[in-house]
Amino acid sequence: MNKFLAVSRLKFNNESVETNTSSSQIQVERKVEKLFELFCSKAECNSETPVLYKQNHMTYIKNHMFVLPENYECLDSSRPWLCYWLCQSLALLNCELSVTEKSNVVSFLSNCQHETGGFCGGPNQMPHLAPTYAAVCALCLIGTSEAFSVINRDNLYKFLISLRLPNGSFRMHKYGESDVRAVYCAATVARLTNIYTDTLFDSSAQWVIRCQTYEGGFGGVPGVEAHGGYTFCGFSALLLLRSIHMCDTKSLLRWVANKQMSFEGGFQGRTNKLVDGCYSFWQAAIFPILSELLESEEQRTMWSMYNYQALQEYVLICCQNRYSGGLIDKPGKPPDVYHTCYVLSGLSIAQHSIKNNTCVIGKSENILNKTNPIYNIEESCLEKALQYFKIAGPINYEHF
């Protein structure tokens, strides 16, 4: 850990040109450096290693499962997302809800399902692809027969058809915006629930690949700047569409590898932005699949394509609220359930970044369950859901 005390060369150099962006970057680096130095001084005295405060995080998550503080009021149209973030976090921490708690979550999500198909952001709202993705993922994480049976697959297929555009893209909702998130959400729920058809996703891969930019990452729509979240959606969508051969993987590798911050160890979402804990997932999740693809192309084992140790150190030292629980964006920010989910997911990706092995910073107690880098659903939950819907078989497409 002493390396953090002698890495001034890795810090941002504004080359004597001060801007709002450069000032913000320097402020963040100072906060991170203080935390690194504090940890290093304790480690030298007590031989400490970074600790993941699992019990505190479990308490934080459970306290937010059914009662939320009023500052979450702005997420009233994103309530299935809250269910998903909390359920995924608990699954990674290997913590199960009680039978009654699971049933209560399932009952709520059932009330969010629209009669015409898809899920809404809350009861009596309009159906939308984003909460549909979140609700289906949450139900898969709960993993009971009651949870799986909630999903009306016939109506879900109708809903997806209603959002499809002639060029292969999808709208997020009726009359809504069309971007790469929509294709990813549609392909994900279709694959999860075994309602995927080539007809439904005809030309979708061709549209998605147009979103890959000259930088190597993906923008939300063709012709805009590459962004971490959209890059994850675009890359994962191509995987789900079985069209990853269309992607310029080497260009993507160059872009995403350069988004890991040299001093902090975490990832930024795009060029000239600050480090953010949530990109520990959005960016790092690309590497496991990308490694396999490039190994297949090159016919040789590839070395680690990012510094998974530095990412874990950033998360464990800089992104935890160790007292009240919950994980954060960056030092100085409060915890929230969104960052708790994606920081834990990114930590899981980093811990399992070596094939058939774990590479954990700190003691073995820090190990999280493995998450799937395409769906971001805990692996055992994902396998159970895919098996359930495989046995359920395809729906009858003749009347669509």
Tab-separated table of C-alpha atoms in Angstrom:
chain	number	residue	atom	x	y	z
A	1	MET	CA	0.000	0.000	0.000
A	2	ASN	CA	2.989	2.339	0.391
A	3	LYS	CA	2.930	2.811	-3.353
A	4	PHE	CA	0.163	5.373	-2.844
A	5	LEU	CA	2.595	7.638	-1.016
A	6	ALA	CA	4.981	7.872	-3.962
A	7	VAL	CA	2.837	8.172	-7.050
A	8	SER	CA	2.742	11.921	-7.583
A	9	ARG	CA	3.670	11.257	-11.212
A	10	LEU	CA	0.262	9.590	-11.629
A	11	LYS	CA	-1.634	12.654	-10.486
A	12	PHE	CA	-3.339	14.980	-12.903
A	13	ASN	CA	-1.112	17.683	-14.413
A	14	ASN	CA	-3.032	20.754	-15.543
A	15	GLU	CA	0.073	22.090	-17.343
A	16	SER	CA	-0.501	25.480	-15.716
A	17	VAL	CA	-3.927	25.870	-17.351
A	18	GLU	CA	-6.608	25.939	-14.671
A	19	THR	CA	-10.181	25.056	-15.634
A	20	ASN	CA	-13.258	24.017	-13.695
A	21	THR	CA	-12.606	20.439	-14.792
A	22	SER	CA	-8.960	20.444	-13.738
A	23	SER	CA	-9.780	22.053	-10.372
A	24	SER	CA	-12.421	19.412	-9.643
A	25	GLN	CA	-10.016	16.622	-10.602
A	26	ILE	CA	-7.302	17.958	-8.300
A	27	GLN	CA	-9.782	18.275	-5.408
A	28	VAL	CA	-10.882	14.659	-5.807
A	29	GLU	CA	-7.286	13.440	-5.948
A	30	ARG	CA	-6.517	15.293	-2.698
A	31	LYS	CA	-9.439	13.599	-0.930
A	32	VAL	CA	-8.430	10.196	-2.269
A	33	GLU	CA	-4.802	10.763	-1.306
A	34	LYS	CA	-5.760	11.610	2.281
A	35	LEU	CA	-7.725	8.374	2.568
A	36	PHE	CA	-4.868	6.352	1.052
A	37	GLU	CA	-2.351	7.969	3.400
A	38	LEU	CA	-4.576	7.398	6.435
A	39	PHE	CA	-5.018	3.756	5.549
A	40	CYS	CA	-1.303	3.268	4.861
A	41	SER	CA	-0.330	4.766	8.217
A	42	LYS	CA	-2.716	2.401	10.014
A	43	ALA	CA	-1.586	-0.551	7.930
A	44	GLU	CA	2.065	0.050	8.823
A	45	CYS	CA	1.238	0.149	12.541
A	46	ASN	CA	-1.305	-2.658	12.727
A	47	SER	CA	-0.652	-4.737	9.600
A	48	GLU	CA	-4.193	-3.963	8.461
A	49	THR	CA	-5.627	-4.928	5.094
A	50	PRO	CA	-8.639	-3.312	3.415
A	51	VAL	CA	-11.932	-4.554	4.845
A	52	LEU	CA	-15.334	-4.811	3.179
A	53	TYR	CA	-17.828	-3.962	5.934
A	54	LYS	CA	-20.380	-6.517	4.818
A	55	GLN	CA	-22.603	-6.523	7.878
A	56	ASN	CA	-22.949	-2.741	7.837
A	57	HIS	CA	-23.843	-2.804	4.147
A	58	MET	CA	-26.420	-5.554	4.691
A	59	THR	CA	-28.008	-3.498	7.455
A	60	TYR	CA	-28.059	-0.414	5.224
A	61	ILE	CA	-29.684	-2.340	2.365
A	62	LYS	CA	-32.329	-3.982	4.553
A	63	ASN	CA	-33.158	-0.629	6.128
A	64	HIS	CA	-33.915	0.698	2.625
A	65	MET	CA	-35.822	-2.312	1.343
A	66	PHE	CA	-39.300	-1.324	2.518
A	67	VAL	CA	-38.932	2.169	3.996
A	68	LEU	CA	-37.058	4.905	2.145
A	69	PRO	CA	-36.036	8.380	3.333
A	70	GLU	CA	-37.908	11.269	1.727
A	71	ASN	CA	-34.942	12.251	-0.468
A	72	TYR	CA	-35.805	9.179	-2.588
A	73	GLU	CA	-39.112	10.774	-3.539
A	74	CYS	CA	-37.589	11.837	-6.867
A	75	LEU	CA	-37.320	8.124	-7.767
A	76	ASP	CA	-41.063	7.484	-7.528
A	77	SER	CA	-41.082	6.537	-11.225
A	78	SER	CA	-38.107	4.199	-10.728
A	79	ARG	CA	-39.323	1.973	-7.943
A	80	PRO	CA	-38.580	-1.374	-9.682
A	81	TRP	CA	-35.012	-0.096	-9.991
A	82	LEU	CA	-34.867	0.306	-6.223
A	83	CYS	CA	-36.006	-3.316	-5.867
A	84	TYR	CA	-33.367	-4.489	-8.327
A	85	TRP	CA	-30.496	-2.515	-6.819
A	86	LEU	CA	-31.306	-3.753	-3.328
A	87	CYS	CA	-31.903	-7.396	-4.327
A	88	GLN	CA	-28.687	-7.545	-6.391
A	89	SER	CA	-26.678	-6.030	-3.541
A	90	LEU	CA	-28.022	-8.592	-1.076
A	91	ALA	CA	-27.356	-11.459	-3.492
A	92	LEU	CA	-23.719	-10.388	-3.922
A	93	LEU	CA	-23.365	-10.223	-0.131
A	94	ASN	CA	-24.896	-13.724	0.108
A	95	CYS	CA	-27.756	-12.412	2.211
A	96	GLU	CA	-31.280	-13.738	1.620
A	97	LEU	CA	-34.564	-12.018	2.287
A	98	SER	CA	-37.093	-13.950	4.349
A	99	VAL	CA	-39.939	-15.780	2.602
A	100	THR	CA	-42.336	-13.025	3.659
A	101	GLU	CA	-40.008	-10.253	2.482
A	102	LYS	CA	-39.570	-11.934	-0.901
A	103	SER	CA	-43.333	-12.293	-1.280
A	104	ASN	CA	-43.832	-8.616	-0.416
A	105	VAL	CA	-41.365	-7.515	-3.105
A	106	VAL	CA	-42.991	-9.833	-5.640
A	107	SER	CA	-46.436	-8.468	-4.760
A	108	PHE	CA	-45.250	-4.899	-5.280
A	109	LEU	CA	-43.617	-5.678	-8.633
A	110	SER	CA	-46.779	-7.477	-9.708
A	111	ASN	CA	-48.665	-4.236	-9.123
A	112	CYS	CA	-46.146	-2.464	-11.375
A	113	GLN	CA	-46.881	-4.763	-14.340
A	114	HIS	CA	-49.064	-3.031	-16.903
A	115	GLU	CA	-52.108	-4.822	-18.269
A	116	THR	CA	-50.861	-4.301	-21.836
A	117	GLY	CA	-47.397	-5.670	-21.077
A	118	GLY	CA	-44.145	-4.500	-19.555
A	119	PHE	CA	-43.599	-2.919	-16.172
A	120	CYS	CA	-44.120	0.639	-14.986
A	121	GLY	CA	-41.989	2.805	-12.731
A	122	GLY	CA	-44.679	2.368	-10.075
A	123	PRO	CA	-48.321	1.245	-9.813
A	124	ASN	CA	-50.697	3.052	-12.194
A	125	GLN	CA	-47.890	4.570	-14.259
A	126	MET	CA	-47.067	4.002	-17.931
A	127	PRO	CA	-45.016	0.961	-19.025
A	128	HIS	CA	-41.367	1.703	-19.761
A	129	LEU	CA	-38.443	-0.457	-20.882
A	130	ALA	CA	-36.098	0.652	-18.092
A	131	PRO	CA	-38.323	-0.432	-15.154
A	132	THR	CA	-39.283	-3.506	-17.198
A	133	TYR	CA	-35.613	-4.504	-17.253
A	134	ALA	CA	-35.259	-3.715	-13.551
A	135	ALA	CA	-38.426	-5.592	-12.541
A	136	VAL	CA	-37.541	-8.719	-14.530
A	137	CYS	CA	-34.003	-8.724	-13.095
A	138	ALA	CA	-35.345	-8.245	-9.549
A	139	LEU	CA	-37.801	-11.120	-9.982
A	140	CYS	CA	-34.975	-13.329	-11.265
A	141	LEU	CA	-32.889	-12.410	-8.224
A	142	ILE	CA	-35.748	-13.334	-5.871
A	143	GLY	CA	-35.972	-16.606	-7.747
A	144	THR	CA	-39.169	-18.118	-6.354
A	145	SER	CA	-41.902	-19.733	-8.429
A	146	GLU	CA	-44.153	-16.880	-7.310
A	147	ALA	CA	-41.625	-14.374	-8.672
A	148	PHE	CA	-41.168	-16.084	-12.033
A	149	SER	CA	-44.907	-16.600	-12.557
A	150	VAL	CA	-45.588	-12.864	-12.189
A	151	ILE	CA	-44.067	-12.162	-15.605
A	152	ASN	CA	-46.737	-12.255	-18.318
A	153	ARG	CA	-44.515	-13.341	-21.193
A	154	ASP	CA	-47.173	-13.012	-23.896
A	155	ASN	CA	-47.888	-9.413	-22.975
A	156	LEU	CA	-44.186	-8.715	-22.500
A	157	TYR	CA	-43.532	-9.828	-26.079
A	158	LYS	CA	-46.372	-7.603	-27.320
A	159	PHE	CA	-44.887	-4.711	-25.366
A	160	LEU	CA	-41.469	-5.208	-26.957
A	161	ILE	CA	-43.004	-5.379	-30.437
A	162	SER	CA	-44.857	-2.111	-29.791
A	163	LEU	CA	-41.558	-0.337	-29.028
A	164	ARG	CA	-39.564	-1.694	-31.951
A	165	LEU	CA	-38.699	0.737	-34.770
A	166	PRO	CA	-38.149	-0.259	-38.435
A	167	ASN	CA	-34.381	0.361	-38.203
A	168	GLY	CA	-34.002	-2.238	-35.423
A	169	SER	CA	-33.789	0.194	-32.510
A	170	PHE	CA	-36.342	0.410	-29.705
A	171	ARG	CA	-38.103	3.239	-27.923
A	172	MET	CA	-37.877	3.334	-24.136
A	173	HIS	CA	-41.648	3.872	-23.977
A	174	LYS	CA	-44.500	4.825	-26.306
A	175	TYR	CA	-43.452	8.027	-28.127
A	176	GLY	CA	-40.245	7.982	-26.051
A	177	GLU	CA	-36.576	8.314	-26.910
A	178	SER	CA	-34.694	5.645	-28.828
A	179	ASP	CA	-31.155	4.826	-27.735
A	180	VAL	CA	-28.782	1.930	-27.107
A	181	ARG	CA	-30.144	1.389	-23.572
A	182	ALA	CA	-33.457	0.370	-25.075
A	183	VAL	CA	-31.962	-2.344	-27.272
A	184	TYR	CA	-29.989	-3.686	-24.299
A	185	CYS	CA	-33.033	-3.695	-21.989
A	186	ALA	CA	-35.221	-5.352	-24.638
A	187	ALA	CA	-32.641	-8.022	-25.480
A	188	THR	CA	-31.972	-8.725	-21.806
A	189	VAL	CA	-35.595	-9.333	-20.793
A	190	ALA	CA	-36.178	-11.335	-23.981
A	191	ARG	CA	-33.212	-13.622	-23.281
A	192	LEU	CA	-34.025	-13.956	-19.579
A	193	THR	CA	-37.650	-14.931	-20.143
A	194	ASN	CA	-37.050	-17.050	-23.277
A	195	ILE	CA	-39.120	-14.885	-25.634
A	196	TYR	CA	-36.240	-13.850	-27.904
A	197	THR	CA	-36.902	-14.114	-31.652
A	198	ASP	CA	-34.788	-13.134	-34.638
A	199	THR	CA	-37.808	-11.297	-36.053
A	200	LEU	CA	-38.125	-9.101	-32.975
A	201	PHE	CA	-34.475	-8.091	-33.179
A	202	ASP	CA	-34.057	-7.947	-36.937
A	203	SER	CA	-31.488	-5.213	-37.794
A	204	SER	CA	-30.949	-4.362	-34.108
A	205	ALA	CA	-27.267	-5.345	-34.175
A	206	GLN	CA	-26.693	-3.217	-37.280
A	207	TRP	CA	-28.204	-0.233	-35.474
A	208	VAL	CA	-26.199	-0.831	-32.282
A	209	ILE	CA	-22.866	-1.049	-34.100
A	210	ARG	CA	-23.504	2.387	-35.580
A	211	CYS	CA	-23.266	3.672	-31.993
A	212	GLN	CA	-19.620	2.591	-31.674
A	213	THR	CA	-17.563	5.739	-32.104
A	214	TYR	CA	-14.124	6.475	-33.521
A	215	GLU	CA	-12.929	6.428	-29.878
A	216	GLY	CA	-13.859	2.750	-29.484
A	217	GLY	CA	-16.635	3.122	-26.935
A	218	PHE	CA	-20.349	3.453	-27.632
A	219	GLY	CA	-22.568	6.512	-27.573
A	220	GLY	CA	-26.269	6.530	-26.794
A	221	VAL	CA	-27.164	7.014	-30.463
A	222	PRO	CA	-25.049	7.099	-33.632
A	223	GLY	CA	-22.741	10.098	-33.880
A	224	VAL	CA	-22.389	11.138	-30.218
A	225	GLU	CA	-19.576	10.850	-27.663
A	226	ALA	CA	-18.745	7.473	-26.151
A	227	HIS	CA	-19.906	6.987	-22.559
A	228	GLY	CA	-19.343	4.220	-19.985
A	229	GLY	CA	-22.978	3.312	-19.391
A	230	TYR	CA	-23.871	3.350	-23.076
A	231	THR	CA	-20.720	1.390	-23.887
A	232	PHE	CA	-21.760	-1.345	-21.492
A	233	CYS	CA	-25.244	-1.403	-23.043
A	234	GLY	CA	-23.943	-1.457	-26.614
A	235	PHE	CA	-21.320	-4.130	-26.024
A	236	SER	CA	-23.668	-6.326	-23.967
A	237	ALA	CA	-26.481	-5.878	-26.476
A	238	LEU	CA	-24.236	-7.195	-29.264
A	239	LEU	CA	-23.427	-10.211	-27.090
A	240	LEU	CA	-27.115	-10.868	-26.429
A	241	LEU	CA	-27.856	-10.437	-30.145
A	242	ARG	CA	-25.108	-12.950	-30.958
A	243	SER	CA	-23.427	-10.309	-33.124
A	244	ILE	CA	-20.290	-9.463	-31.183
A	245	HIS	CA	-18.191	-10.158	-34.313
A	246	MET	CA	-19.409	-6.783	-35.587
A	247	CYS	CA	-17.670	-4.933	-32.749
A	248	ASP	CA	-14.208	-3.402	-33.098
A	249	THR	CA	-12.983	-5.085	-29.915
A	250	LYS	CA	-9.416	-3.789	-29.982
A	251	SER	CA	-10.583	-0.208	-30.349
A	252	LEU	CA	-13.046	-0.795	-27.495
A	253	LEU	CA	-10.276	-2.222	-25.309
A	254	ARG	CA	-8.114	0.839	-25.865
A	255	TRP	CA	-10.996	3.167	-24.943
A	256	VAL	CA	-12.215	1.369	-21.830
A	257	ALA	CA	-8.709	0.670	-20.469
A	258	ASN	CA	-7.939	4.379	-20.688
A	259	LYS	CA	-10.957	5.188	-18.536
A	260	GLN	CA	-9.318	3.720	-15.436
A	261	MET	CA	-7.910	6.637	-13.462
A	262	SER	CA	-4.155	6.299	-12.964
A	263	PHE	CA	-4.088	7.750	-9.428
A	264	GLU	CA	-7.487	6.860	-7.954
A	265	GLY	CA	-7.730	3.339	-9.417
A	266	GLY	CA	-11.448	3.655	-10.161
A	267	PHE	CA	-13.057	4.451	-13.496
A	268	GLN	CA	-14.444	7.592	-15.083
A	269	GLY	CA	-17.469	7.492	-17.381
A	270	ARG	CA	-15.920	9.468	-20.224
A	271	THR	CA	-12.977	11.682	-21.024
A	272	ASN	CA	-12.358	14.640	-18.683
A	273	LYS	CA	-14.859	13.376	-16.100
A	274	LEU	CA	-14.226	12.510	-12.472
A	275	VAL	CA	-13.870	9.035	-11.026
A	276	ASP	CA	-17.224	7.524	-9.993
A	277	GLY	CA	-17.761	4.317	-8.039
A	278	CYS	CA	-20.631	3.121	-10.250
A	279	TYR	CA	-18.275	2.829	-13.236
A	280	SER	CA	-16.482	0.132	-11.273
A	281	PHE	CA	-19.214	-1.983	-12.855
A	282	TRP	CA	-20.154	-0.190	-16.079
A	283	GLN	CA	-16.558	-0.131	-17.299
A	284	ALA	CA	-14.943	-3.135	-15.571
A	285	ALA	CA	-17.774	-5.504	-16.577
A	286	ILE	CA	-16.599	-5.225	-20.181
A	287	PHE	CA	-13.200	-6.797	-19.483
A	288	PRO	CA	-14.132	-10.436	-18.649
A	289	ILE	CA	-15.958	-10.968	-21.946
A	290	LEU	CA	-13.520	-8.826	-23.912
A	291	SER	CA	-10.622	-10.915	-22.586
A	292	GLU	CA	-12.282	-14.129	-23.755
A	293	LEU	CA	-12.989	-12.667	-27.186
A	294	LEU	CA	-9.436	-11.456	-27.699
A	295	GLU	CA	-7.968	-14.704	-26.360
A	296	SER	CA	-10.077	-16.540	-28.930
A	297	GLU	CA	-8.940	-14.209	-31.724
A	298	GLU	CA	-5.262	-14.252	-30.759
A	299	GLN	CA	-5.211	-17.960	-29.806
A	300	ARG	CA	-3.237	-17.155	-26.663
A	301	THR	CA	-3.826	-16.233	-23.048
A	302	MET	CA	-4.156	-12.490	-22.537
A	303	TRP	CA	-2.675	-10.633	-19.557
A	304	SER	CA	-4.914	-8.631	-17.274
A	305	MET	CA	-6.313	-5.721	-19.252
A	306	TYR	CA	-6.926	-3.408	-16.315
A	307	ASN	CA	-5.633	-3.003	-12.788
A	308	TYR	CA	-8.186	-5.022	-10.820
A	309	GLN	CA	-6.166	-4.571	-7.628
A	310	ALA	CA	-6.224	-0.768	-7.866
A	311	LEU	CA	-9.973	-0.871	-8.518
A	312	GLN	CA	-10.556	-2.960	-5.391
A	313	GLU	CA	-8.384	-0.603	-3.338
A	314	TYR	CA	-10.352	2.422	-4.553
A	315	VAL	CA	-13.641	0.752	-3.628
A	316	LEU	CA	-12.520	-0.572	-0.231
A	317	ILE	CA	-10.640	2.515	0.922
A	318	CYS	CA	-12.583	5.340	-0.722
A	319	CYS	CA	-16.127	4.159	-1.472
A	320	GLN	CA	-17.486	2.720	1.771
A	321	ASN	CA	-19.496	4.321	4.516
A	322	ARG	CA	-18.004	2.055	7.151
A	323	TYR	CA	-20.223	3.214	9.989
A	324	SER	CA	-23.791	3.378	8.684
A	325	GLY	CA	-23.176	1.171	5.639
A	326	GLY	CA	-23.781	1.772	1.951
A	327	LEU	CA	-21.333	2.585	-0.836
A	328	ILE	CA	-20.628	5.843	-2.597
A	329	ASP	CA	-19.612	7.610	-5.784
A	330	LYS	CA	-16.401	9.191	-4.453
A	331	PRO	CA	-15.045	10.600	-1.161
A	332	GLY	CA	-17.316	13.293	0.260
A	333	LYS	CA	-20.509	11.866	-1.265
A	334	PRO	CA	-23.298	10.197	0.761
A	335	PRO	CA	-24.215	6.536	0.206
A	336	ASP	CA	-27.232	5.610	-1.902
A	337	VAL	CA	-28.759	2.355	-3.101
A	338	TYR	CA	-27.751	2.901	-6.759
A	339	HIS	CA	-24.054	3.224	-5.971
A	340	THR	CA	-24.276	0.463	-3.384
A	341	CYS	CA	-25.418	-1.928	-6.116
A	342	TYR	CA	-22.973	-0.956	-8.837
A	343	VAL	CA	-19.931	-0.474	-6.605
A	344	LEU	CA	-20.492	-3.943	-5.115
A	345	SER	CA	-21.058	-5.338	-8.611
A	346	GLY	CA	-17.797	-3.806	-9.822
A	347	LEU	CA	-15.965	-5.125	-6.777
A	348	SER	CA	-17.306	-8.598	-7.545
A	349	ILE	CA	-16.115	-8.304	-11.157
A	350	ALA	CA	-12.624	-7.308	-9.979
A	351	GLN	CA	-12.443	-10.092	-7.372
A	352	HIS	CA	-13.329	-12.727	-9.991
A	353	SER	CA	-11.311	-11.201	-12.840
A	354	ILE	CA	-8.896	-14.152	-13.028
A	355	LYS	CA	-10.530	-17.126	-14.723
A	356	ASN	CA	-11.292	-19.995	-12.318
A	357	ASN	CA	-9.752	-18.130	-9.418
A	358	THR	CA	-10.325	-15.194	-7.085
A	359	CYS	CA	-7.969	-12.252	-6.695
A	360	VAL	CA	-9.126	-10.565	-3.526
A	361	ILE	CA	-7.551	-7.540	-1.889
A	362	GLY	CA	-7.713	-8.041	1.870
A	363	LYS	CA	-8.877	-11.146	3.684
A	364	SER	CA	-11.045	-13.871	2.190
A	365	GLU	CA	-14.018	-12.481	4.128
A	366	ASN	CA	-14.100	-9.677	1.543
A	367	ILE	CA	-15.139	-12.075	-1.240
A	368	LEU	CA	-18.501	-11.360	-2.831
A	369	ASN	CA	-20.611	-13.763	-4.841
A	370	LYS	CA	-19.906	-13.644	-8.555
A	371	THR	CA	-22.082	-11.484	-10.794
A	372	ASN	CA	-22.708	-12.104	-14.475
A	373	PRO	CA	-21.028	-9.264	-16.412
A	374	ILE	CA	-23.696	-9.148	-19.153
A	375	TYR	CA	-26.908	-9.194	-17.105
A	376	ASN	CA	-25.457	-7.987	-13.767
A	377	ILE	CA	-27.408	-10.657	-11.928
A	378	GLU	CA	-25.689	-12.814	-9.303
A	379	GLU	CA	-24.573	-16.011	-11.069
A	380	SER	CA	-26.550	-18.653	-9.146
A	381	CYS	CA	-29.750	-16.565	-9.394
A	382	LEU	CA	-29.214	-16.094	-13.119
A	383	GLU	CA	-28.693	-19.818	-13.734
A	384	LYS	CA	-31.874	-20.654	-11.817
A	385	ALA	CA	-33.926	-18.101	-13.789
A	386	LEU	CA	-32.592	-19.188	-17.188
A	387	GLN	CA	-33.305	-22.815	-16.334
A	388	TYR	CA	-36.860	-21.995	-15.199
A	389	PHE	CA	-37.774	-20.176	-18.401
A	390	LYS	CA	-36.008	-22.786	-20.545
A	391	ILE	CA	-38.240	-25.465	-19.032
A	392	ALA	CA	-41.257	-23.165	-19.480
A	393	GLY	CA	-40.485	-23.249	-23.209
A	394	PRO	CA	-41.174	-20.607	-25.862
A	395	ILE	CA	-44.487	-18.791	-26.054
A	396	ASN	CA	-46.921	-19.164	-28.971
A	397	TYR	CA	-45.841	-16.489	-31.454
A	398	GLU	CA	-48.485	-17.281	-34.074
A	399	HIS	CA	-51.037	-14.769	-32.745
A	400	PHE	CA	-48.597	-11.826	-32.604
